[in-house]
Structures are given as C-alpha cells and as structure tokens.
Amino acid sequence: MSTVATPRPVTPTGVAPRRRTALDWRIRFGVLSLIWGFSFLLIKVGTEGYAPFQVTFGRLLFGTAVLAAAMAVKRERLPRGARTWGHLTVAALLLNALPFSLFAYSELTIPSTLAGICNATSPLWGMALSLVALSEDRPTRRRVAGLGIGFLGVLTVLGVWQGFHGLDATGTAMALLASLSYPIGWIYVRRTLAGTGNSHLSMTGAQLLLATAQLALVTPLFTTLPRHFAVVPLLAVVALGALGTGLAMLLQYGIVAEVGPTTAQMVTYFIPVIATAAGVAILGESLAWSTPVGAVIVLAGAALTQAKPRR
C-alpha cells in the first residue's frame, strides 16, 4: 500500500480537477483507512496457507482484475510508448512487487501489528531521502525535527533498551525496507512519469499489470503449487487483492482528485491504529506498552515531516 507523496492529477492546462461523487469523501476516507489497516491482518492470514510470493501474486492478480474492470467501465486504454512502459516497470517493482513481497515475508516472523506500524515510517523515509536526493521539497527545521522524533519512535517500538529482545530482526528489517521502497518509488514516478498525458487509472492499471507479470515470473522459481487450497487463507488473499489493492487504489486516487494529496495522505496516521486493533482483537497478538507508545511517537514525527513551511 502506498500512502506517501501521492501526486494530484492535473489537466493539460495544469489545473487540478475537483471531482465529486455521490459518496462523501470523508466516508471514502474512512473506508480506505479500514481497508489498508486490515490489509496486514489479511497478509498474516494468507501466509498461514500459502507462501509469501503466492500471497503477493494473488494480491496483485485480483487487484489488477478490479482496475481492469474499472478501466473497461470508463473505456480507458492502457498507456502507449516503450519509454512509458519501461518507467512503469520500475515503478511496479518499487511500489508494488517489492514492498508487497517484503511485507508478506516479514509477517512470517513478526506480528501484523508491528508490520502496520513499520508501514507508518514511509513519510520518515521520504523525508530522509529528500535530504540526500536534493528533492524539490526543501527540508525545514520542523521537518528535520520530525524525522528525528519519528525514528526515536521506531526505536521505542523495537524496544532498543532491551537489546531488541524477542524481536525478529530479519522480519522487522523486511517491513522497514518495504516502507522505504514506497518513497523511493514515488520519487522515481514524479521524476519520470509526470506529465505523460495518461489518466491515473490507466497508469495505475498498467503498473499493477506489470507487477503481476513480475510476480508471475518470480513465484514459480521460489515456490511449488500447494497440495491443497486452504479456504480461509485463500479468501484472505482475494480480499487483500480486490479490496486492499484494487478498490483501495481507486478510492485513494478519487480522494486525491477531490481534496488533494495533503488530506489524502492523512490516511497514513490511521493505518497503524487499525492494524494494531485488528491484530490484537482478531489474531490475539500480544502488545507490549512500547508498541503503542512508539507508534504515537512515529506518527507525531511523520506528521511534522509533512508540515508545509509557512509563507
């Protein structure tokens, strides 16, 4: 799930359209928060019956099917041009195939609550990258302070004073790398695919299609067909793809088009709360005091990194 630096679609005249739908954007925002918050629970359930690459492939397959249906209804065409498809291939890897796979592998050894909190570090990684990548978003003292506070929250979640006791380092590192992949992908997209003239639905559909093709090549190399198909994990994978990827992306871009990226990316702050509540209430995952306290610190730091300088 990508929740950072979402670009706002623009018309050829450079003016962002403000579409309105029958369903209020606040309701859609709440639905999107719930869908992405529960995605970490669905990943956990999916990996109980299938290999992580199989979970990711199924997620992308069903997500692509939803976007393909939306494109058919709106009579959208896939983008053209070898250069565009080449950049979309890289974007598909950085924004979909790689982070989705890393989260699936991470949840083999860490609870879904921790994976959801790690996802909230994406704005922090984005801010850190802006310091070294000479981003057009110049860092301010407040945003740099937010970066420091956010990573202090990460250390609190990990229980650094205990020497990371009882924590799977590999799984946690995978979840953090997955969160890092999102801002890298968005920086790449902003620099290579801005102003192509294609709709966001068309570009996203092509991106998911390419990510599905990537997983279709990788999955058979590292997994074997399951001897039996576990029903509950299979339903979790279907829901993860159709809702957590396909429908969620449609909701996200609709909200961005209506109220702008700054408001839309506030969903980042609700995801770990919902993921934690779902993991504890439904999966019975344990929760130390440092996890919610650290999560609050992470979210506070992330909010500061997104603060715009005063004019």
XYZ file of C-alpha atoms in Angstrom:
311
model
C 0.000 0.000 0.000
C 1.388 3.289 -0.976
C 0.441 6.178 1.216
C 3.043 8.858 0.623
C 3.677 11.646 -1.834
C 0.630 10.859 -3.940
C 0.639 13.240 -6.901
C -2.533 15.122 -7.657
C -3.825 14.565 -11.197
C -3.809 17.626 -13.443
C -5.454 18.589 -16.687
C -3.475 19.694 -19.768
C -3.994 23.268 -18.588
C -2.284 22.489 -15.288
C -5.413 22.938 -13.166
C -6.244 20.043 -10.877
C -9.776 18.758 -11.336
C -12.028 18.562 -8.304
C -14.342 15.659 -8.913
C -17.256 14.994 -6.622
C -19.074 11.744 -6.208
C -22.357 10.815 -4.594
C -20.498 9.335 -1.592
C -18.860 11.955 0.630
C -15.050 11.840 0.571
C -14.914 11.508 4.376
C -16.801 8.235 4.189
C -14.495 7.005 1.437
C -11.513 8.137 3.524
C -12.758 6.057 6.458
C -13.326 3.028 4.236
C -9.819 3.385 2.786
C -8.321 3.568 6.288
C -10.150 0.400 7.319
C -9.165 -1.463 4.153
C -5.482 -0.642 4.423
C -5.463 -1.140 8.190
C -6.914 -4.637 7.841
C -4.547 -5.475 4.968
C -1.814 -6.505 7.409
C -4.188 -8.926 9.105
C -5.130 -10.362 5.692
C -1.453 -10.802 4.808
C -0.912 -12.686 8.058
C -3.857 -14.990 7.427
C -2.821 -15.525 3.812
C 0.696 -16.612 4.731
C -0.751 -19.266 7.046
C -1.807 -21.246 3.970
C 0.400 -20.019 1.138
C 3.961 -18.915 0.504
C 4.625 -15.157 0.674
C 5.258 -14.882 -3.080
C 1.966 -16.708 -3.724
C 0.135 -14.299 -1.421
C 1.677 -11.339 -3.243
C 0.915 -12.781 -6.677
C -2.710 -13.390 -5.713
C -2.965 -9.911 -4.252
C -1.694 -8.321 -7.452
C -3.771 -10.595 -9.688
C -7.086 -9.755 -8.016
C -6.126 -6.098 -7.647
C -5.363 -5.880 -11.354
C -8.710 -7.505 -12.148
C -10.549 -4.779 -10.229
C -8.693 -1.985 -12.024
C -9.178 -3.711 -15.380
C -12.920 -3.787 -14.733
C -12.881 -0.097 -13.786
C -10.971 0.734 -16.969
C -13.469 -1.227 -19.052
C -16.398 0.630 -17.489
C -14.767 4.010 -18.109
C -13.420 2.909 -21.501
C -9.858 3.744 -20.548
C -6.945 2.485 -22.620
C -3.540 1.374 -21.428
C -0.761 3.931 -21.943
C 1.376 3.775 -25.052
C 5.080 4.186 -25.681
C 8.057 1.972 -24.852
C 9.587 4.653 -22.632
C 6.432 4.952 -20.517
C 6.170 1.186 -20.129
C 9.844 0.981 -19.178
C 9.398 3.511 -16.383
C 6.175 1.815 -15.292
C 8.077 -1.465 -14.975
C 10.432 0.124 -12.458
C 7.515 1.794 -10.651
C 5.686 -1.546 -10.461
C 8.721 -3.100 -8.795
C 9.286 -0.300 -6.279
C 5.648 0.459 -5.410
C 4.026 -2.964 -5.664
C 6.009 -6.143 -6.300
C 8.896 -5.446 -3.906
C 7.113 -3.909 -0.875
C 4.150 -6.299 -1.082
C 6.539 -9.273 -1.121
C 8.664 -7.891 1.713
C 5.622 -7.333 3.926
C 4.392 -10.868 3.193
C 7.772 -12.379 4.115
C 8.106 -10.167 7.185
C 4.813 -11.390 8.625
C 6.100 -14.939 8.704
C 8.095 -13.925 11.784
C 6.658 -10.654 13.117
C 3.091 -9.786 14.183
C 0.810 -7.892 11.835
C 0.671 -5.056 14.394
C 4.418 -4.419 14.018
C 4.189 -4.595 10.214
C 1.435 -1.984 10.245
C 3.486 0.344 12.424
C 6.546 -0.113 10.197
C 4.381 0.969 7.255
C 3.828 4.307 9.009
C 7.549 5.090 8.699
C 7.197 5.770 4.953
C 6.905 9.574 5.419
C 10.043 9.452 7.578
C 11.973 7.626 4.864
C 10.638 10.124 2.335
C 11.948 12.999 4.443
C 15.337 11.315 4.866
C 15.579 10.785 1.122
C 14.784 14.442 0.483
C 17.892 15.359 2.474
C 20.193 13.290 0.271
C 18.377 13.315 -3.065
C 18.175 17.113 -3.382
C 14.394 16.927 -3.583
C 12.408 19.964 -4.640
C 10.778 19.820 -1.190
C 13.370 21.739 0.826
C 13.625 20.484 4.425
C 12.767 22.860 7.250
C 13.799 22.704 10.891
C 10.366 21.431 11.827
C 10.505 18.628 9.262
C 14.043 17.634 10.258
C 12.895 17.569 13.881
C 10.002 15.360 12.832
C 12.471 12.983 11.207
C 14.438 12.659 14.432
C 11.302 12.237 16.549
C 9.926 9.646 14.152
C 12.974 7.439 14.255
C 13.058 7.786 18.033
C 9.571 6.318 17.918
C 10.839 3.452 15.764
C 13.488 2.663 18.378
C 10.770 2.756 21.048
C 8.611 0.287 19.116
C 11.605 -2.014 18.686
C 12.494 -1.794 22.397
C 16.108 -0.750 21.835
C 16.818 -0.504 25.597
C 16.125 -4.250 25.822
C 18.598 -5.047 23.064
C 15.714 -5.907 20.688
C 14.995 -8.912 22.907
C 12.317 -11.222 21.474
C 12.235 -9.327 18.194
C 12.913 -10.975 14.857
C 15.473 -8.676 13.267
C 15.116 -10.087 9.756
C 11.334 -9.756 9.634
C 11.423 -6.249 11.074
C 14.125 -5.187 8.609
C 11.997 -6.513 5.730
C 8.985 -4.487 6.880
C 11.091 -1.330 7.199
C 12.636 -1.911 3.759
C 9.139 -2.310 2.328
C 8.211 1.068 3.817
C 11.389 2.595 2.360
C 10.522 1.271 -1.092
C 7.375 3.428 -1.309
C 9.019 6.886 -1.167
C 11.799 5.710 -3.484
C 9.137 4.610 -5.940
C 7.214 7.883 -5.698
C 10.359 9.950 -6.233
C 11.049 7.862 -9.329
C 7.479 8.266 -10.588
C 7.481 12.024 -10.056
C 10.714 12.411 -11.997
C 9.986 10.070 -14.892
C 6.229 9.766 -15.404
C 4.887 13.231 -14.626
C 3.026 14.869 -17.485
C 2.625 11.795 -19.676
C -0.938 12.785 -20.546
C -2.374 9.435 -19.409
C -5.060 9.158 -16.747
C -4.160 7.918 -13.289
C -6.482 4.954 -13.735
C -4.711 3.958 -16.931
C -1.241 4.360 -15.401
C -2.152 2.503 -12.214
C -3.787 -0.323 -14.151
C -0.680 -0.734 -16.289
C 1.549 -0.563 -13.222
C -0.366 -3.331 -11.434
C -0.417 -5.409 -14.612
C 3.374 -5.195 -14.826
C 3.772 -6.014 -11.132
C 1.550 -9.073 -11.612
C 3.726 -10.172 -14.536
C 6.850 -9.752 -12.392
C 5.413 -11.962 -9.659
C 4.198 -14.467 -12.262
C 7.842 -14.901 -13.298
C 9.313 -14.981 -9.793
C 6.755 -17.087 -7.904
C 7.300 -20.425 -9.754
C 11.056 -20.119 -9.172
C 10.770 -19.994 -5.384
C 7.535 -21.846 -4.593
C 5.684 -25.015 -5.509
C 1.961 -25.461 -6.038
C 0.172 -26.160 -2.753
C -1.149 -29.699 -2.348
C -4.479 -28.356 -1.138
C -6.038 -24.901 -1.199
C -6.799 -23.643 2.293
C -10.104 -21.805 2.086
C -9.700 -19.097 4.733
C -6.192 -18.022 3.620
C -7.410 -18.051 0.005
C -10.330 -15.777 0.886
C -7.879 -13.502 2.715
C -5.727 -13.251 -0.421
C -8.766 -12.496 -2.591
C -9.895 -9.754 -0.184
C -6.348 -8.422 0.041
C -6.179 -8.067 -3.732
C -9.691 -6.983 -4.617
C -10.145 -4.638 -1.640
C -6.689 -3.863 -0.242
C -5.148 -3.200 -3.652
C -7.757 -2.710 -6.384
C -10.570 -0.888 -4.588
C -8.145 0.915 -2.274
C -6.258 2.445 -5.193
C -9.496 3.600 -6.800
C -10.542 5.202 -3.514
C -7.145 6.784 -2.977
C -6.931 8.484 -6.346
C -10.544 9.610 -6.105
C -9.861 11.278 -2.749
C -6.648 12.869 -4.049
C -8.507 14.275 -7.055
C -11.230 15.744 -4.830
C -9.450 17.100 -1.749
C -5.754 16.993 -2.694
C -2.771 14.855 -1.668
C -2.133 16.544 1.692
C -5.503 15.493 3.089
C -5.462 12.130 1.335
C -2.136 11.075 2.812
C -3.515 11.595 6.332
C -4.695 8.005 5.947
C -1.120 7.084 6.918
C -1.875 8.011 10.527
C -4.931 5.761 10.805
C -3.441 2.604 9.285
C -1.220 1.540 12.250
C -4.046 2.194 14.714
C -6.434 -0.044 12.787
C -3.743 -2.660 12.082
C -2.876 -2.829 15.777
C -6.503 -3.081 16.891
C -7.224 -5.797 14.322
C -4.127 -7.807 15.181
C -4.825 -7.745 18.914
C -8.606 -8.216 18.782
C -8.865 -10.787 15.969
C -5.497 -12.569 15.831
C -4.803 -12.360 19.559
C -1.359 -10.821 19.057
C 0.409 -9.614 22.204
C 1.019 -5.921 22.684
C 3.775 -4.508 24.886
C 3.463 -0.955 26.207
C 6.321 0.210 23.976
C 4.410 -0.658 20.782
C 1.508 1.820 21.056
C 3.704 4.468 22.729
C 6.321 4.165 19.993
C 3.616 4.214 17.327
C 2.289 7.529 18.651
C 5.812 8.985 18.538
C 6.304 7.679 14.985
C 3.048 9.253 13.836
C 3.896 12.563 15.531
C 7.240 12.628 13.749
C 5.643 11.689 10.448
C 3.106 14.494 10.837
C 5.918 17.012 11.372
C 7.771 15.810 8.263
C 4.642 16.538 6.223
C 4.245 20.050 7.613
C 4.436 22.729 4.938
C 6.551 25.839 5.537
C 4.608 28.989 6.360
C 4.540 31.651 3.702
